[in-house]
Amino acid sequence: MISIAENLKNVGQQINQAAQLANRQPEEITLLAVSKTRAADELRILYQEGQRHFGENYVQESLEKIAALADLQIDWHFIGPIQSNKTRAIAENFDWVHSVERLKIAQRLSEQRPRTLPPLNICLQVNISREASKSGCLPNEAEDLLKQIATLPHIRIRGLMAIPEATDDVIKQRAALKQMHTLFNRLQKQHPEMDTLSMGMSADMQIAIQEGATMVRIGTALFGPRRDLKT
Ligand SMILES: *Cc1c(COP(=O)(O)O)cnc(C)c1O
């Protein structure tokens, strides 16, 4: 059986390889280990191997892990859908939020961010494939939303996040990632502080890196298949 420590090495090699192919430096790409449904001990193993960024989707589950791993210097990223009544827990316990899709949520996160902590790092989630059932603002809403979010005091805009439609069609897959990169470059001109394009999961991380991702969110390729089927 392959250990998760070995998986981490393999994923690191895939990132390096993709970066090389794209004429990019591997250091430009941050690996976010997506640890939803995984036990705190599994995260601890990856931490011991040098992994620092972890992503979680469910508030209750993540709070338990954050408490269990309070002795570690982890950067916690919230990447799941956000209900209004969960913003306080997120603002108080996370370093990053990738899944902001409307102003009201950003306002609450800013208001509820403890003043003793640095501003909360935010990515705006964009529904790049325009799937009816999926989270994220529409691509043409992103500019206005960012303008408004940029005025909030306890938030720091870091970039954009996307979950392109799952497809076996590599041409379609690449097109969605390319559109995100184009949108990112355009909005970065208005918000030069933006340095993060969060896209690429286990199935498409190499293409995502070729298309400009700066942060890839990897679950299955690190931990193996998930135990529950929630996504
Ligand atoms: C679960 C999840 C991932 C990781 O997906 P894998 O295919 O397991 O690598 C990445 N991003 C988000 C938003 C997720 O919910």
Short mmCIF file of N, CA, C and O and ligand atoms in Angstrom, two decimals, residues 34 36 38 57 79-80 125 161-163 200-203 217-221 224 226 230-231, ligand 1:
data_model
loop_
_atom_site.label_atom_id
_atom_site.label_comp_id
_atom_site.label_asym_id
_atom_site.label_seq_id
_atom_site.Cartn_x
_atom_site.Cartn_y
_atom_site.Cartn_z
N VAL A 34 -6.35 19.00 0.44
CA VAL A 34 -7.78 19.05 0.77
C VAL A 34 -8.10 17.86 1.66
O VAL A 34 -8.06 16.70 1.24
N LYS A 36 -10.89 17.24 3.72
CA LYS A 36 -12.27 16.92 4.14
C LYS A 36 -12.42 15.41 4.31
O LYS A 36 -11.87 14.65 3.51
N ARG A 38 -11.01 13.50 6.26
CA ARG A 38 -9.81 12.80 6.73
C ARG A 38 -9.61 13.04 8.22
O ARG A 38 -9.89 14.13 8.72
N ASN A 57 -13.91 21.65 3.89
CA ASN A 57 -15.20 22.02 3.28
C ASN A 57 -16.35 22.17 4.27
O ASN A 57 -17.34 22.80 3.94
N ILE A 79 -12.86 25.97 1.87
CA ILE A 79 -13.11 25.89 0.43
C ILE A 79 -14.52 25.40 0.09
O ILE A 79 -14.83 25.19 -1.07
N GLY A 80 -15.38 25.23 1.10
CA GLY A 80 -16.73 24.70 0.86
C GLY A 80 -17.78 25.80 0.76
O GLY A 80 -17.49 26.97 1.01
N GLN A 125 -14.96 33.03 -5.66
CA GLN A 125 -15.22 31.82 -6.45
C GLN A 125 -16.02 32.17 -7.69
O GLN A 125 -17.06 32.83 -7.60
N MET A 161 -11.00 31.70 -7.41
CA MET A 161 -11.05 30.25 -7.30
C MET A 161 -12.09 29.72 -8.26
O MET A 161 -13.10 30.38 -8.51
N ALA A 162 -11.83 28.54 -8.83
CA ALA A 162 -12.83 27.92 -9.70
C ALA A 162 -12.80 26.41 -9.57
O ALA A 162 -11.77 25.81 -9.28
N ILE A 163 -13.98 25.83 -9.78
CA ILE A 163 -14.12 24.37 -9.92
C ILE A 163 -14.76 24.15 -11.28
O ILE A 163 -15.99 24.14 -11.40
N GLY A 200 -7.48 23.60 -10.16
CA GLY A 200 -6.75 22.35 -10.34
C GLY A 200 -6.99 21.45 -9.16
O GLY A 200 -6.77 21.84 -8.00
N MET A 201 -7.51 20.25 -9.44
CA MET A 201 -7.75 19.24 -8.41
C MET A 201 -7.00 17.98 -8.86
O MET A 201 -6.20 18.04 -9.80
N SER A 202 -7.24 16.84 -8.21
CA SER A 202 -6.43 15.66 -8.54
C SER A 202 -6.46 15.34 -10.03
O SER A 202 -5.44 14.99 -10.62
N ALA A 203 -7.63 15.47 -10.65
CA ALA A 203 -7.78 15.02 -12.03
C ALA A 203 -7.20 16.00 -13.06
O ALA A 203 -6.89 15.60 -14.17
N ARG A 217 -5.65 22.45 -5.45
CA ARG A 217 -6.36 21.89 -4.29
C ARG A 217 -6.50 20.37 -4.48
O ARG A 217 -7.29 19.92 -5.29
N ILE A 218 -5.70 19.61 -3.74
CA ILE A 218 -5.58 18.19 -4.02
C ILE A 218 -6.04 17.34 -2.83
O ILE A 218 -5.51 17.47 -1.72
N GLY A 219 -7.04 16.50 -3.07
CA GLY A 219 -7.53 15.58 -2.03
C GLY A 219 -7.16 14.15 -2.34
O GLY A 219 -6.24 13.57 -1.76
N THR A 220 -7.89 13.56 -3.30
CA THR A 220 -7.77 12.14 -3.61
C THR A 220 -6.33 11.70 -3.91
O THR A 220 -5.91 10.63 -3.44
N ALA A 221 -5.59 12.48 -4.65
CA ALA A 221 -4.23 12.06 -5.03
C ALA A 221 -3.30 12.02 -3.82
O ALA A 221 -2.26 11.37 -3.85
N GLY A 224 -6.05 9.25 -1.08
CA GLY A 224 -6.82 8.13 -1.60
C GLY A 224 -8.29 8.50 -1.69
O GLY A 224 -8.67 9.61 -1.32
N ARG A 226 -12.17 9.21 -1.14
CA ARG A 226 -12.85 9.67 0.06
C ARG A 226 -13.78 8.61 0.61
O ARG A 226 -14.32 7.81 -0.12
N LYS A 230 -19.89 12.91 -0.19
CA LYS A 230 -20.16 14.35 -0.27
C LYS A 230 -19.00 15.02 -0.98
O LYS A 230 -17.86 14.63 -0.83
N THR A 231 -19.31 16.03 -1.78
CA THR A 231 -18.20 16.77 -2.40
C THR A 231 -18.33 18.24 -2.07
O THR A 231 -19.35 18.70 -1.67
C1 LIG B 1 -12.85 18.01 -2.58
C2 LIG B 1 -12.37 19.24 -3.22
C3 LIG B 1 -11.14 19.29 -3.88
C4 LIG B 1 -10.21 18.10 -4.03
O1 LIG B 1 -10.68 17.24 -5.01
P1 LIG B 1 -9.87 15.90 -5.41
O2 LIG B 1 -10.48 15.52 -6.71
O3 LIG B 1 -10.12 14.92 -4.33
O4 LIG B 1 -8.44 16.27 -5.52
C5 LIG B 1 -10.73 20.52 -4.40
N1 LIG B 1 -11.51 21.62 -4.31
C6 LIG B 1 -12.70 21.60 -3.71
C7 LIG B 1 -13.50 22.85 -3.65
C8 LIG B 1 -13.18 20.42 -3.15
O5 LIG B 1 -14.38 20.41 -2.56
#
